[in-house]
PDB file of C-alpha atoms in Angstrom:
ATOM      1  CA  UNK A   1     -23.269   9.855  -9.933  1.00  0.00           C
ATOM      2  CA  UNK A   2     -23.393  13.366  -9.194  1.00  0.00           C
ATOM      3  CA  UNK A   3     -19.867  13.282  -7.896  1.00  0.00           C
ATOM      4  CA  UNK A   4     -18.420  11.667 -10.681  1.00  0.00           C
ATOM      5  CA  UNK A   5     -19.811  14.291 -13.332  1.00  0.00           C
ATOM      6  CA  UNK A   6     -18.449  16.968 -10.592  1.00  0.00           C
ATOM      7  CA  UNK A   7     -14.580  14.989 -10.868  1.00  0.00           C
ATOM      8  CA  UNK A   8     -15.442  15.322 -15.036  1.00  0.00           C
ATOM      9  CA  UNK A   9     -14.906  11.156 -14.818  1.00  0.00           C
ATOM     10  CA  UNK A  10     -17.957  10.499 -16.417  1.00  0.00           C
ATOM     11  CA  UNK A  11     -19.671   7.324 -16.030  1.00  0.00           C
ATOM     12  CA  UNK A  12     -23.204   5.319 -15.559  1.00  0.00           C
ATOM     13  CA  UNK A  13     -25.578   3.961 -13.237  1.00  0.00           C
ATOM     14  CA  UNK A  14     -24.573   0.800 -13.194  1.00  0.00           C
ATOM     15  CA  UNK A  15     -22.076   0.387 -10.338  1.00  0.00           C
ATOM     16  CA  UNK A  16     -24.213   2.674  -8.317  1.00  0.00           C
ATOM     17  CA  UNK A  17     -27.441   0.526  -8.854  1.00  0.00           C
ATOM     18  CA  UNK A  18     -25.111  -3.055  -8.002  1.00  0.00           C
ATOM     19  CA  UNK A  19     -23.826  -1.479  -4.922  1.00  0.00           C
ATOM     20  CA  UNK A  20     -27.877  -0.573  -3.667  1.00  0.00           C
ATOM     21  CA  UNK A  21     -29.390  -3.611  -4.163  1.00  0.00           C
ATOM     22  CA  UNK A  22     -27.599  -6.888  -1.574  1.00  0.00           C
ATOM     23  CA  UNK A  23     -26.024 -10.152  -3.228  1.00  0.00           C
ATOM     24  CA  UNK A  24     -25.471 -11.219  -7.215  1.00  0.00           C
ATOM     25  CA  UNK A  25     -27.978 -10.249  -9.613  1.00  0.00           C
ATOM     26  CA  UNK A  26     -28.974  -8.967 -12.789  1.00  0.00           C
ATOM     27  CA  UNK A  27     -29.702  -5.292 -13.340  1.00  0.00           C
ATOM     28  CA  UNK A  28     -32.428  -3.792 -16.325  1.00  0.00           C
ATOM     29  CA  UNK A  29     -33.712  -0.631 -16.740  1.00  0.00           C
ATOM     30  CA  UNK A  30     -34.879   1.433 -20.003  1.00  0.00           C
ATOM     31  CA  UNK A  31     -33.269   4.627 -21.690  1.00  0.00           C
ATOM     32  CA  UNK A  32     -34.305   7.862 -19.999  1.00  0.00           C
ATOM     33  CA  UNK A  33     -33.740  10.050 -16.924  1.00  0.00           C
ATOM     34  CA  UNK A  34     -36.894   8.230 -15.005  1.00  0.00           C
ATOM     35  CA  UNK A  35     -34.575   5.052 -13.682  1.00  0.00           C
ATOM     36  CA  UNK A  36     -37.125   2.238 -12.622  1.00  0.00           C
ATOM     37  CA  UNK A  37     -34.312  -0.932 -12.186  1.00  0.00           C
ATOM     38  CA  UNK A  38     -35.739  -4.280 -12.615  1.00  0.00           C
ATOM     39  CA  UNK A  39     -33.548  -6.881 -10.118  1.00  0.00           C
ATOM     40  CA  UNK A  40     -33.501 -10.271 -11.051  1.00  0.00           C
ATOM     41  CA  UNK A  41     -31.047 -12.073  -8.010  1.00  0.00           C
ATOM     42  CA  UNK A  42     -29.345 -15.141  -8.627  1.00  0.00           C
ATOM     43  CA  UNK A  43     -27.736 -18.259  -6.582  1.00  0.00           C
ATOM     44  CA  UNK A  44     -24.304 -17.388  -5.042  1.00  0.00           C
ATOM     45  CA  UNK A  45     -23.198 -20.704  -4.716  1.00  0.00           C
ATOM     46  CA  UNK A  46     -20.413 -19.669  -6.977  1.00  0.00           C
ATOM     47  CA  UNK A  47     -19.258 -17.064  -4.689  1.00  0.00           C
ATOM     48  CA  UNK A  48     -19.714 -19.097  -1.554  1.00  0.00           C
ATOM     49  CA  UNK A  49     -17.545 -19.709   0.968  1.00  0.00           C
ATOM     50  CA  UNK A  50     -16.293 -22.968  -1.395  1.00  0.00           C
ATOM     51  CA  UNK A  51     -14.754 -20.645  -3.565  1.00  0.00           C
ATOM     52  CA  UNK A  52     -14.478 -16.684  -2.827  1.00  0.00           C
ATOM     53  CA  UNK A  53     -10.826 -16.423  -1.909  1.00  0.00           C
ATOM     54  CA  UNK A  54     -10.173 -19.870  -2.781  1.00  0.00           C
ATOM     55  CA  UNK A  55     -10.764 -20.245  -6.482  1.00  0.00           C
ATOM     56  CA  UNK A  56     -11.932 -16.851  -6.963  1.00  0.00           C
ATOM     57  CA  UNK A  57      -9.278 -14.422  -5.849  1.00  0.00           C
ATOM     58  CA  UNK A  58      -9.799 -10.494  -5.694  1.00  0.00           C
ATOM     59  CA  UNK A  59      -6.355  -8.871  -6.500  1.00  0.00           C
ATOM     60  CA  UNK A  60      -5.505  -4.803  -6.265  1.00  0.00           C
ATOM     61  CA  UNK A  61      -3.203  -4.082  -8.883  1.00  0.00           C
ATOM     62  CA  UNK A  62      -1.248  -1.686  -7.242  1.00  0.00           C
ATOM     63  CA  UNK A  63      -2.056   0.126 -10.598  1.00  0.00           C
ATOM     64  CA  UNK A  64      -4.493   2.916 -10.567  1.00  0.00           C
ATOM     65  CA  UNK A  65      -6.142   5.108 -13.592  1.00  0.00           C
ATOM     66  CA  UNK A  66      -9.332   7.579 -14.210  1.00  0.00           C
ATOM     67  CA  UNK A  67     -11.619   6.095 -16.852  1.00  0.00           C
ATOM     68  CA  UNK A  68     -12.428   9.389 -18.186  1.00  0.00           C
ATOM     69  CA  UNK A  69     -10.173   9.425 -21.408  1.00  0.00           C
ATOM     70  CA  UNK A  70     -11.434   5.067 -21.896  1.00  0.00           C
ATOM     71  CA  UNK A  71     -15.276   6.816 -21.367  1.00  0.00           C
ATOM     72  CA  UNK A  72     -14.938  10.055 -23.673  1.00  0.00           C
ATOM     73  CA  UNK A  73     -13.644   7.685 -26.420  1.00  0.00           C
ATOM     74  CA  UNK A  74     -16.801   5.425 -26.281  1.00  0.00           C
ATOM     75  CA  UNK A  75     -19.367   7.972 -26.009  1.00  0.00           C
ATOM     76  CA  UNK A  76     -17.531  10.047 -28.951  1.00  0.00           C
ATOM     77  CA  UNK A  77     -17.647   6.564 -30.970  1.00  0.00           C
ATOM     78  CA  UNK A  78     -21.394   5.939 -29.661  1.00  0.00           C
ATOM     79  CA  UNK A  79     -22.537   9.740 -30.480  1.00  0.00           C
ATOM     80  CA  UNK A  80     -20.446   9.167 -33.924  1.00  0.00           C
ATOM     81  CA  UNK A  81     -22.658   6.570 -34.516  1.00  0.00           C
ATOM     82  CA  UNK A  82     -19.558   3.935 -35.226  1.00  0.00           C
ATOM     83  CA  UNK A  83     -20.894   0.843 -36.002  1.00  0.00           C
ATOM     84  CA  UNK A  84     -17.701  -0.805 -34.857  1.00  0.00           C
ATOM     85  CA  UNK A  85     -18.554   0.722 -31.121  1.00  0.00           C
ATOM     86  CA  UNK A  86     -22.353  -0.243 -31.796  1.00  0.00           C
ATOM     87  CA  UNK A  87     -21.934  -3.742 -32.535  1.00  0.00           C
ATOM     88  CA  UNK A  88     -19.500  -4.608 -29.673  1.00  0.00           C
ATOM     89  CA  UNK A  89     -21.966  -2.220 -27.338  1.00  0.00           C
ATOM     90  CA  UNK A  90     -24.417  -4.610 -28.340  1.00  0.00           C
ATOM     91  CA  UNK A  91     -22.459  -7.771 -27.898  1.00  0.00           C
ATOM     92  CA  UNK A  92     -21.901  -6.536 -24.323  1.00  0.00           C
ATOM     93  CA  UNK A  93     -24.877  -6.110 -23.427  1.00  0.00           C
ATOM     94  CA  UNK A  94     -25.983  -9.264 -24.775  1.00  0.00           C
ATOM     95  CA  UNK A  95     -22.946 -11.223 -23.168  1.00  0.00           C
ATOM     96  CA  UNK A  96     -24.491 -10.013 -19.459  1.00  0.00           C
ATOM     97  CA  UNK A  97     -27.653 -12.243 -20.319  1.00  0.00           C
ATOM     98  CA  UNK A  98     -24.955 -15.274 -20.583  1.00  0.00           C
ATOM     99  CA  UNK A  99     -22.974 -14.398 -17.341  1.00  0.00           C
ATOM    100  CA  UNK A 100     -26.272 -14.911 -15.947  1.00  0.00           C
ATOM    101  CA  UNK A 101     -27.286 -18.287 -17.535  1.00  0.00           C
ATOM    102  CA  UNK A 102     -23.792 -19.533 -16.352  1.00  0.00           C
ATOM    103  CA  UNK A 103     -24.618 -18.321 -12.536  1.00  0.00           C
ATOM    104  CA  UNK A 104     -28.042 -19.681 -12.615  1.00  0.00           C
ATOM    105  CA  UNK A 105     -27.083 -23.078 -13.749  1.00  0.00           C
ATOM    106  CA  UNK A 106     -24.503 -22.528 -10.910  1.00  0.00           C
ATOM    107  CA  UNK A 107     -21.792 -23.884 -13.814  1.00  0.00           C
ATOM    108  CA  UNK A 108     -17.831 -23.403 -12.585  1.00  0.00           C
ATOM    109  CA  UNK A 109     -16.587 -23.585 -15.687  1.00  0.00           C
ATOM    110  CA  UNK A 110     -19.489 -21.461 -17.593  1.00  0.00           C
ATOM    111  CA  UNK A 111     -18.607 -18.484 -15.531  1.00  0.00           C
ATOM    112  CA  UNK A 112     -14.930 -18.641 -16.448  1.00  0.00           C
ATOM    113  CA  UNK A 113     -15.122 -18.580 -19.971  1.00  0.00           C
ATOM    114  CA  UNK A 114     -18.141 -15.782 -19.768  1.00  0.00           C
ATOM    115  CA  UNK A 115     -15.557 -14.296 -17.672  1.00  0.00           C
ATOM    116  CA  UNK A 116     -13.141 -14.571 -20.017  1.00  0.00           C
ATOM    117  CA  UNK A 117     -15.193 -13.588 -22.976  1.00  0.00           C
ATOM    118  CA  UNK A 118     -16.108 -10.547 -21.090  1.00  0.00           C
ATOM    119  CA  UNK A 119     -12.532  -9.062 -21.053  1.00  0.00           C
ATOM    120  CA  UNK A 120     -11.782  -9.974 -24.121  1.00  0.00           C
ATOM    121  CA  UNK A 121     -15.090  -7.645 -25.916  1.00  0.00           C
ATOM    122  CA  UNK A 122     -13.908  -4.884 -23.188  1.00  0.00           C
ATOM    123  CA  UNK A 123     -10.296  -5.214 -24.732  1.00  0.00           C
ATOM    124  CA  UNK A 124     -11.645  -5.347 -28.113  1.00  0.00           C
ATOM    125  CA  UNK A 125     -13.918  -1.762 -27.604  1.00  0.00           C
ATOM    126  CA  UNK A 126     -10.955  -0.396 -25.961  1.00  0.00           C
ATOM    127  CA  UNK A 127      -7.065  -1.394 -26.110  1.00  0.00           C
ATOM    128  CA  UNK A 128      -6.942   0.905 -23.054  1.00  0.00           C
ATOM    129  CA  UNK A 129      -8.375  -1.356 -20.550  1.00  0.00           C
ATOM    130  CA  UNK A 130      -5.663  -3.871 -20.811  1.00  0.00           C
ATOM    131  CA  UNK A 131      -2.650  -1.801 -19.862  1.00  0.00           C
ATOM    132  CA  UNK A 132       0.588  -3.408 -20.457  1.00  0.00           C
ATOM    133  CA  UNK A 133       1.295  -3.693 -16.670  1.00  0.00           C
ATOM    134  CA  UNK A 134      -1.817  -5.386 -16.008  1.00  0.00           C
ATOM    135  CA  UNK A 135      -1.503  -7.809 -19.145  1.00  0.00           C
ATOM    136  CA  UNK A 136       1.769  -8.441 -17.503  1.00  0.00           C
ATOM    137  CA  UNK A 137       0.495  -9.591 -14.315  1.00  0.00           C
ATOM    138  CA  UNK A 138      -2.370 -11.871 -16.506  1.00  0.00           C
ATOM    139  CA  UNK A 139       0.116 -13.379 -18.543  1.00  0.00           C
ATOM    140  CA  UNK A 140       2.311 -14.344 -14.939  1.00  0.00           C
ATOM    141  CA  UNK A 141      -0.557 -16.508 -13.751  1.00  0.00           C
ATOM    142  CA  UNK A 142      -2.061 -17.438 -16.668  1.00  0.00           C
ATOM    143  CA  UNK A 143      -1.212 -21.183 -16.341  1.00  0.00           C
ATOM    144  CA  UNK A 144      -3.523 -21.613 -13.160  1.00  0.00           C
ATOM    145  CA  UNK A 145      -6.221 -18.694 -14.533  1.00  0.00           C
ATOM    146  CA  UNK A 146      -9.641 -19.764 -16.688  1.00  0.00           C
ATOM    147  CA  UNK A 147     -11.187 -16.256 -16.708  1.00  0.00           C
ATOM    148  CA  UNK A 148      -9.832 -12.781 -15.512  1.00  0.00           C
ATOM    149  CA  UNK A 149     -12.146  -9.703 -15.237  1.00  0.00           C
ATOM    150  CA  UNK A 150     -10.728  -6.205 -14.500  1.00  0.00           C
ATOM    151  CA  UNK A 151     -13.278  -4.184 -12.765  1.00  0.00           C
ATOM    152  CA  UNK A 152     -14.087  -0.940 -13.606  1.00  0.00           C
ATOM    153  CA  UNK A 153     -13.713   0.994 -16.844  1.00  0.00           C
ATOM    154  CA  UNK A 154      -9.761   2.463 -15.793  1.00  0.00           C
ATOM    155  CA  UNK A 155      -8.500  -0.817 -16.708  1.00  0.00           C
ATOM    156  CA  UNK A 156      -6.351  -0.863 -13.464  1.00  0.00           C
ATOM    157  CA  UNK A 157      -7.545  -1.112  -9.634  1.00  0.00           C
ATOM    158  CA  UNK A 158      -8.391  -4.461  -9.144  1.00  0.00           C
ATOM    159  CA  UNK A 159      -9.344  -7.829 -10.692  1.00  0.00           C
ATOM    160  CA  UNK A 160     -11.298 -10.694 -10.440  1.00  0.00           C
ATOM    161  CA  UNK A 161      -9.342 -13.918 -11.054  1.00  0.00           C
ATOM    162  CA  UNK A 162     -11.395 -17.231 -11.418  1.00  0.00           C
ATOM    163  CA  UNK A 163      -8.763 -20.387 -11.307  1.00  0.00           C
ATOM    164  CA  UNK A 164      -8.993 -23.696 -12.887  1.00  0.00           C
ATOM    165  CA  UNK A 165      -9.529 -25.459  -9.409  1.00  0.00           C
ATOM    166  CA  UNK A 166      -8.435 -24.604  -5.627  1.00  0.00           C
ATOM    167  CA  UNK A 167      -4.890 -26.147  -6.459  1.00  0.00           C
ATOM    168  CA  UNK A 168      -4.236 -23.766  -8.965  1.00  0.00           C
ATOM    169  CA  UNK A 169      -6.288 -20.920  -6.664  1.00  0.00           C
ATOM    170  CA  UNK A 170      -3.342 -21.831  -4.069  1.00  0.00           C
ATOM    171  CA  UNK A 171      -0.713 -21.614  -7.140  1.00  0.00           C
ATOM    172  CA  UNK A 172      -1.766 -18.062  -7.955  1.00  0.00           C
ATOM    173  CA  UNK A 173      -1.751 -16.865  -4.783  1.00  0.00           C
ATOM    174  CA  UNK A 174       1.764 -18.062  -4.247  1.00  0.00           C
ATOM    175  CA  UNK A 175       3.078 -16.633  -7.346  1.00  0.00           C
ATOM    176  CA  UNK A 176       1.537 -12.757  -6.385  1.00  0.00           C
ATOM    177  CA  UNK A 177       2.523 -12.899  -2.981  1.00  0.00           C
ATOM    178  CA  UNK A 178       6.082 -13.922  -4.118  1.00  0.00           C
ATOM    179  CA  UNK A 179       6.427 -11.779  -6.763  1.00  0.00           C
ATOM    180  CA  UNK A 180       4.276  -8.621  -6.974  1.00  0.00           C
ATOM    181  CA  UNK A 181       4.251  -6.512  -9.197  1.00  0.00           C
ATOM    182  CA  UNK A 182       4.726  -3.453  -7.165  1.00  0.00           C
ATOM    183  CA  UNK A 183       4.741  -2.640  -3.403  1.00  0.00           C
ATOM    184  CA  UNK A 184       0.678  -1.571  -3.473  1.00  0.00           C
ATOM    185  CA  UNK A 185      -0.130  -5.039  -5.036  1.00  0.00           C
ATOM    186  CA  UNK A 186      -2.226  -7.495  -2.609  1.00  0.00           C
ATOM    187  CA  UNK A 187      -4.866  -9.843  -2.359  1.00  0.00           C
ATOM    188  CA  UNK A 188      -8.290  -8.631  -0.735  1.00  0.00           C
ATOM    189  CA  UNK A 189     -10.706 -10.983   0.768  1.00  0.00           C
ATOM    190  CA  UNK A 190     -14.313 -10.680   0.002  1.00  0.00           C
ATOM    191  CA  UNK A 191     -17.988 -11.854   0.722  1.00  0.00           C
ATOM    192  CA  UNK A 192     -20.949 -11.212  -1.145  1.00  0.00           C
ATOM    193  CA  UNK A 193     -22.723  -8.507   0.845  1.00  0.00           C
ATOM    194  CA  UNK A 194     -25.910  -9.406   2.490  1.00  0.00           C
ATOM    195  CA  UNK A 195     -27.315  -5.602   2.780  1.00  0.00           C
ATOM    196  CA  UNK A 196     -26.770  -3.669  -0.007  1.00  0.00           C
ATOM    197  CA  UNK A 197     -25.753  -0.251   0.778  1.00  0.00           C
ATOM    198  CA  UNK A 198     -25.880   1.080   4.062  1.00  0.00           C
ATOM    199  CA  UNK A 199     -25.284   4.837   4.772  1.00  0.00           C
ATOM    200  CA  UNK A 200     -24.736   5.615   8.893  1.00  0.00           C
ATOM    201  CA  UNK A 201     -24.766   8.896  10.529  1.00  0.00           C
ATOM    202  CA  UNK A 202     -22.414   9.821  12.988  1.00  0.00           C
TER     203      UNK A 202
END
Protein backbone atom coordinates (compact mmCIF):
# COMPACT_ATOMS: atom_id res chain seq x y z
CA UNK A 1 0.00 0.00 0.00
CA UNK A 2 2.80 2.08 0.87
CA UNK A 3 4.22 1.71 -2.59
CA UNK A 4 1.30 2.59 -4.36
CA UNK A 5 0.79 6.05 -2.45
CA UNK A 6 4.77 6.43 -3.20
CA UNK A 7 3.84 5.76 -7.40
CA UNK A 8 0.80 8.62 -6.50
CA UNK A 9 -1.64 5.49 -7.91
CA UNK A 10 -3.70 5.58 -5.08
CA UNK A 11 -5.70 2.72 -4.08
CA UNK A 12 -7.14 0.38 -1.05
CA UNK A 13 -6.61 -2.52 0.99
CA UNK A 14 -8.46 -4.72 -0.67
CA UNK A 15 -6.22 -6.51 -3.18
CA UNK A 16 -3.54 -6.49 -0.60
CA UNK A 17 -5.79 -8.23 2.09
CA UNK A 18 -7.12 -11.06 -0.94
CA UNK A 19 -3.60 -11.73 -1.85
CA UNK A 20 -2.66 -12.52 2.31
CA UNK A 21 -5.20 -14.67 3.14
CA UNK A 22 -5.10 -18.50 0.70
CA UNK A 23 -8.22 -19.57 -1.54
CA UNK A 24 -11.83 -17.64 -2.33
CA UNK A 25 -13.37 -15.74 0.32
CA UNK A 26 -15.07 -12.86 1.55
CA UNK A 27 -13.23 -9.91 3.05
CA UNK A 28 -14.90 -7.27 6.02
CA UNK A 29 -13.36 -4.87 7.94
CA UNK A 30 -14.66 -1.39 9.51
CA UNK A 31 -13.64 2.33 8.61
CA UNK A 32 -10.43 3.43 10.32
CA UNK A 33 -6.63 3.10 10.24
CA UNK A 34 -6.81 0.00 12.95
CA UNK A 35 -7.53 -2.84 10.01
CA UNK A 36 -8.91 -6.01 11.90
CA UNK A 37 -10.22 -8.19 8.48
CA UNK A 38 -12.90 -10.59 9.16
CA UNK A 39 -12.38 -13.81 6.48
CA UNK A 40 -15.25 -15.68 5.71
CA UNK A 41 -13.77 -18.62 2.94
CA UNK A 42 -15.97 -20.20 0.62
CA UNK A 43 -16.20 -23.59 -1.61
CA UNK A 44 -13.99 -23.42 -4.77
CA UNK A 45 -15.72 -25.90 -6.56
CA UNK A 46 -16.36 -23.21 -9.07
CA UNK A 47 -12.80 -22.62 -9.63
CA UNK A 48 -11.81 -26.25 -9.61
CA UNK A 49 -10.00 -28.02 -11.84
CA UNK A 50 -13.69 -28.67 -13.77
CA UNK A 51 -13.61 -25.29 -14.79
CA UNK A 52 -10.47 -22.82 -14.21
CA UNK A 53 -9.09 -22.65 -17.72
CA UNK A 54 -11.87 -24.51 -19.10
CA UNK A 55 -14.98 -22.44 -18.61
CA UNK A 56 -13.32 -19.81 -16.75
CA UNK A 57 -10.54 -18.34 -18.82
CA UNK A 58 -7.97 -15.64 -17.48
CA UNK A 59 -7.04 -13.37 -20.50
CA UNK A 60 -4.12 -10.40 -20.46
CA UNK A 61 -5.30 -7.78 -22.57
CA UNK A 62 -2.24 -6.79 -23.96
CA UNK A 63 -3.72 -3.37 -22.80
CA UNK A 64 -2.25 -1.73 -19.83
CA UNK A 65 -3.35 1.62 -17.76
CA UNK A 66 -2.68 3.34 -14.12
CA UNK A 67 -5.95 3.63 -12.21
CA UNK A 68 -4.95 6.80 -10.73
CA UNK A 69 -7.03 9.31 -12.93
CA UNK A 70 -10.38 6.23 -12.63
CA UNK A 71 -9.41 6.56 -8.50
CA UNK A 72 -9.01 10.51 -8.15
CA UNK A 73 -12.42 10.79 -9.93
CA UNK A 74 -14.22 8.53 -7.33
CA UNK A 75 -12.74 9.82 -4.28
CA UNK A 76 -13.36 13.58 -5.64
CA UNK A 77 -17.13 12.33 -6.28
CA UNK A 78 -17.09 10.42 -2.75
CA UNK A 79 -15.42 13.57 -0.82
CA UNK A 80 -18.08 15.75 -3.00
CA UNK A 81 -20.51 13.88 -1.40
CA UNK A 82 -22.30 12.90 -4.99
CA UNK A 83 -25.06 10.93 -4.34
CA UNK A 84 -24.81 9.46 -7.81
CA UNK A 85 -21.14 7.99 -6.64
CA UNK A 86 -22.81 7.13 -3.13
CA UNK A 87 -25.55 5.11 -4.29
CA UNK A 88 -23.61 2.97 -6.84
CA UNK A 89 -20.67 2.80 -3.91
CA UNK A 90 -23.31 1.31 -2.03
CA UNK A 91 -24.73 -1.00 -4.62
CA UNK A 92 -21.17 -2.36 -4.89
CA UNK A 93 -20.65 -3.10 -1.88
CA UNK A 94 -23.85 -4.71 -1.48
CA UNK A 95 -23.47 -6.73 -4.86
CA UNK A 96 -20.12 -8.53 -3.08
CA UNK A 97 -22.65 -10.10 -0.46
CA UNK A 98 -24.42 -11.73 -3.75
CA UNK A 99 -21.13 -12.91 -5.48
CA UNK A 100 -20.88 -14.72 -2.36
CA UNK A 101 -24.40 -16.32 -2.10
CA UNK A 102 -23.81 -17.46 -5.77
CA UNK A 103 -20.28 -19.22 -4.69
CA UNK A 104 -21.70 -20.71 -1.64
CA UNK A 105 -24.60 -22.31 -3.30
CA UNK A 106 -21.74 -23.37 -5.69
CA UNK A 107 -24.41 -22.02 -8.64
CA UNK A 108 -22.61 -21.85 -12.41
CA UNK A 109 -24.88 -19.75 -13.67
CA UNK A 110 -25.36 -17.39 -10.39
CA UNK A 111 -21.77 -16.42 -10.61
CA UNK A 112 -22.04 -15.35 -14.24
CA UNK A 113 -24.67 -13.01 -14.06
CA UNK A 114 -23.15 -11.56 -10.51
CA UNK A 115 -20.25 -11.45 -12.71
CA UNK A 116 -21.85 -9.72 -15.14
CA UNK A 117 -23.73 -7.37 -12.94
CA UNK A 118 -20.49 -6.52 -11.39
CA UNK A 119 -18.99 -4.89 -14.56
CA UNK A 120 -21.78 -3.42 -15.50
CA UNK A 121 -22.11 -1.05 -11.78
CA UNK A 122 -18.11 -0.63 -12.34
CA UNK A 123 -18.97 0.71 -15.94
CA UNK A 124 -21.79 2.63 -14.67
CA UNK A 125 -19.42 4.58 -11.68
CA UNK A 126 -16.88 4.96 -14.28
CA UNK A 127 -17.08 4.94 -18.29
CA UNK A 128 -13.29 4.64 -17.91
CA UNK A 129 -13.06 1.10 -16.98
CA UNK A 130 -14.49 -0.15 -20.17
CA UNK A 131 -12.01 1.22 -22.67
CA UNK A 132 -13.03 0.94 -26.18
CA UNK A 133 -10.26 -1.65 -26.91
CA UNK A 134 -11.30 -3.82 -24.23
CA UNK A 135 -15.17 -3.49 -25.07
CA UNK A 136 -13.88 -4.52 -28.39
CA UNK A 137 -12.40 -7.67 -27.38
CA UNK A 138 -15.92 -8.35 -25.07
CA UNK A 139 -18.07 -7.73 -27.83
CA UNK A 140 -15.67 -10.47 -30.17
CA UNK A 141 -16.58 -13.29 -27.82
CA UNK A 142 -19.58 -12.29 -26.56
CA UNK A 143 -21.62 -15.13 -28.19
CA UNK A 144 -19.84 -17.90 -26.01
CA UNK A 145 -19.38 -15.28 -22.75
CA UNK A 146 -22.18 -15.18 -19.65
CA UNK A 147 -20.16 -12.83 -17.39
CA UNK A 148 -16.83 -10.85 -17.97
CA UNK A 149 -14.98 -9.14 -15.05
CA UNK A 150 -11.97 -6.83 -15.69
CA UNK A 151 -9.73 -6.88 -12.76
CA UNK A 152 -8.39 -4.07 -11.29
CA UNK A 153 -9.53 -0.46 -11.25
CA UNK A 154 -7.23 0.55 -14.80
CA UNK A 155 -9.84 -1.06 -16.73
CA UNK A 156 -7.13 -2.89 -18.83
CA UNK A 157 -4.58 -5.78 -17.70
CA UNK A 158 -6.48 -8.70 -17.58
CA UNK A 159 -9.95 -10.31 -17.37
CA UNK A 160 -11.88 -12.89 -16.07
CA UNK A 161 -14.14 -14.55 -18.67
CA UNK A 162 -16.84 -17.07 -17.38
CA UNK A 163 -18.41 -19.05 -20.62
CA UNK A 164 -21.76 -20.48 -21.11
CA UNK A 165 -20.35 -24.15 -20.94
CA UNK A 166 -16.80 -25.84 -21.81
CA UNK A 167 -17.91 -25.87 -25.61
CA UNK A 168 -18.17 -22.37 -25.75
CA UNK A 169 -14.90 -22.11 -23.13
CA UNK A 170 -13.12 -24.03 -26.19
CA UNK A 171 -14.91 -21.43 -28.73
CA UNK A 172 -13.39 -18.45 -26.95
CA UNK A 173 -10.23 -19.65 -26.69
CA UNK A 174 -10.09 -20.33 -30.38
CA UNK A 175 -11.32 -17.03 -31.37
CA UNK A 176 -8.32 -15.06 -29.04
CA UNK A 177 -5.71 -17.25 -30.02
CA UNK A 178 -6.72 -16.69 -33.72
CA UNK A 179 -7.28 -13.32 -33.61
CA UNK A 180 -5.71 -11.20 -30.84
CA UNK A 181 -6.03 -8.19 -30.37
CA UNK A 182 -2.47 -7.20 -30.18
CA UNK A 183 0.89 -9.08 -30.00
CA UNK A 184 0.94 -8.89 -25.80
CA UNK A 185 -2.58 -10.53 -25.76
CA UNK A 186 -2.64 -14.27 -24.23
CA UNK A 187 -4.34 -16.58 -22.15
CA UNK A 188 -2.83 -17.30 -18.54
CA UNK A 189 -3.56 -20.40 -16.67
CA UNK A 190 -4.45 -20.24 -13.08
CA UNK A 191 -5.19 -22.16 -9.74
CA UNK A 192 -6.61 -20.92 -6.72
CA UNK A 193 -3.63 -20.52 -4.40
CA UNK A 194 -3.43 -22.77 -1.47
CA UNK A 195 -0.96 -20.38 0.71
CA UNK A 196 -1.74 -17.04 0.58
CA UNK A 197 1.20 -14.88 0.32
CA UNK A 198 4.51 -16.09 0.74
CA UNK A 199 7.54 -13.70 0.96
CA UNK A 200 11.22 -15.76 0.61
CA UNK A 201 14.56 -14.43 1.34
CA UNK A 202 17.34 -15.00 -0.75
Amino acid sequence: MALEQMLTSGGGWQDQAGGIYHGIKLIETSPGLDQKPLVRWLPEQLFGPHTANRMALLYYTGITRVAKTILQEIVRGMLLNSQSHTEKLFAIRDHALAAYQSIQRESWNSLCSVVEESRMLNQALDKGTTPPEVAAIIRSVGDWTAGVKLLGAGGGGYMLILSKDEEAGNRVRQKLTACPPNPRARFVDFSVSQTGLQITRS
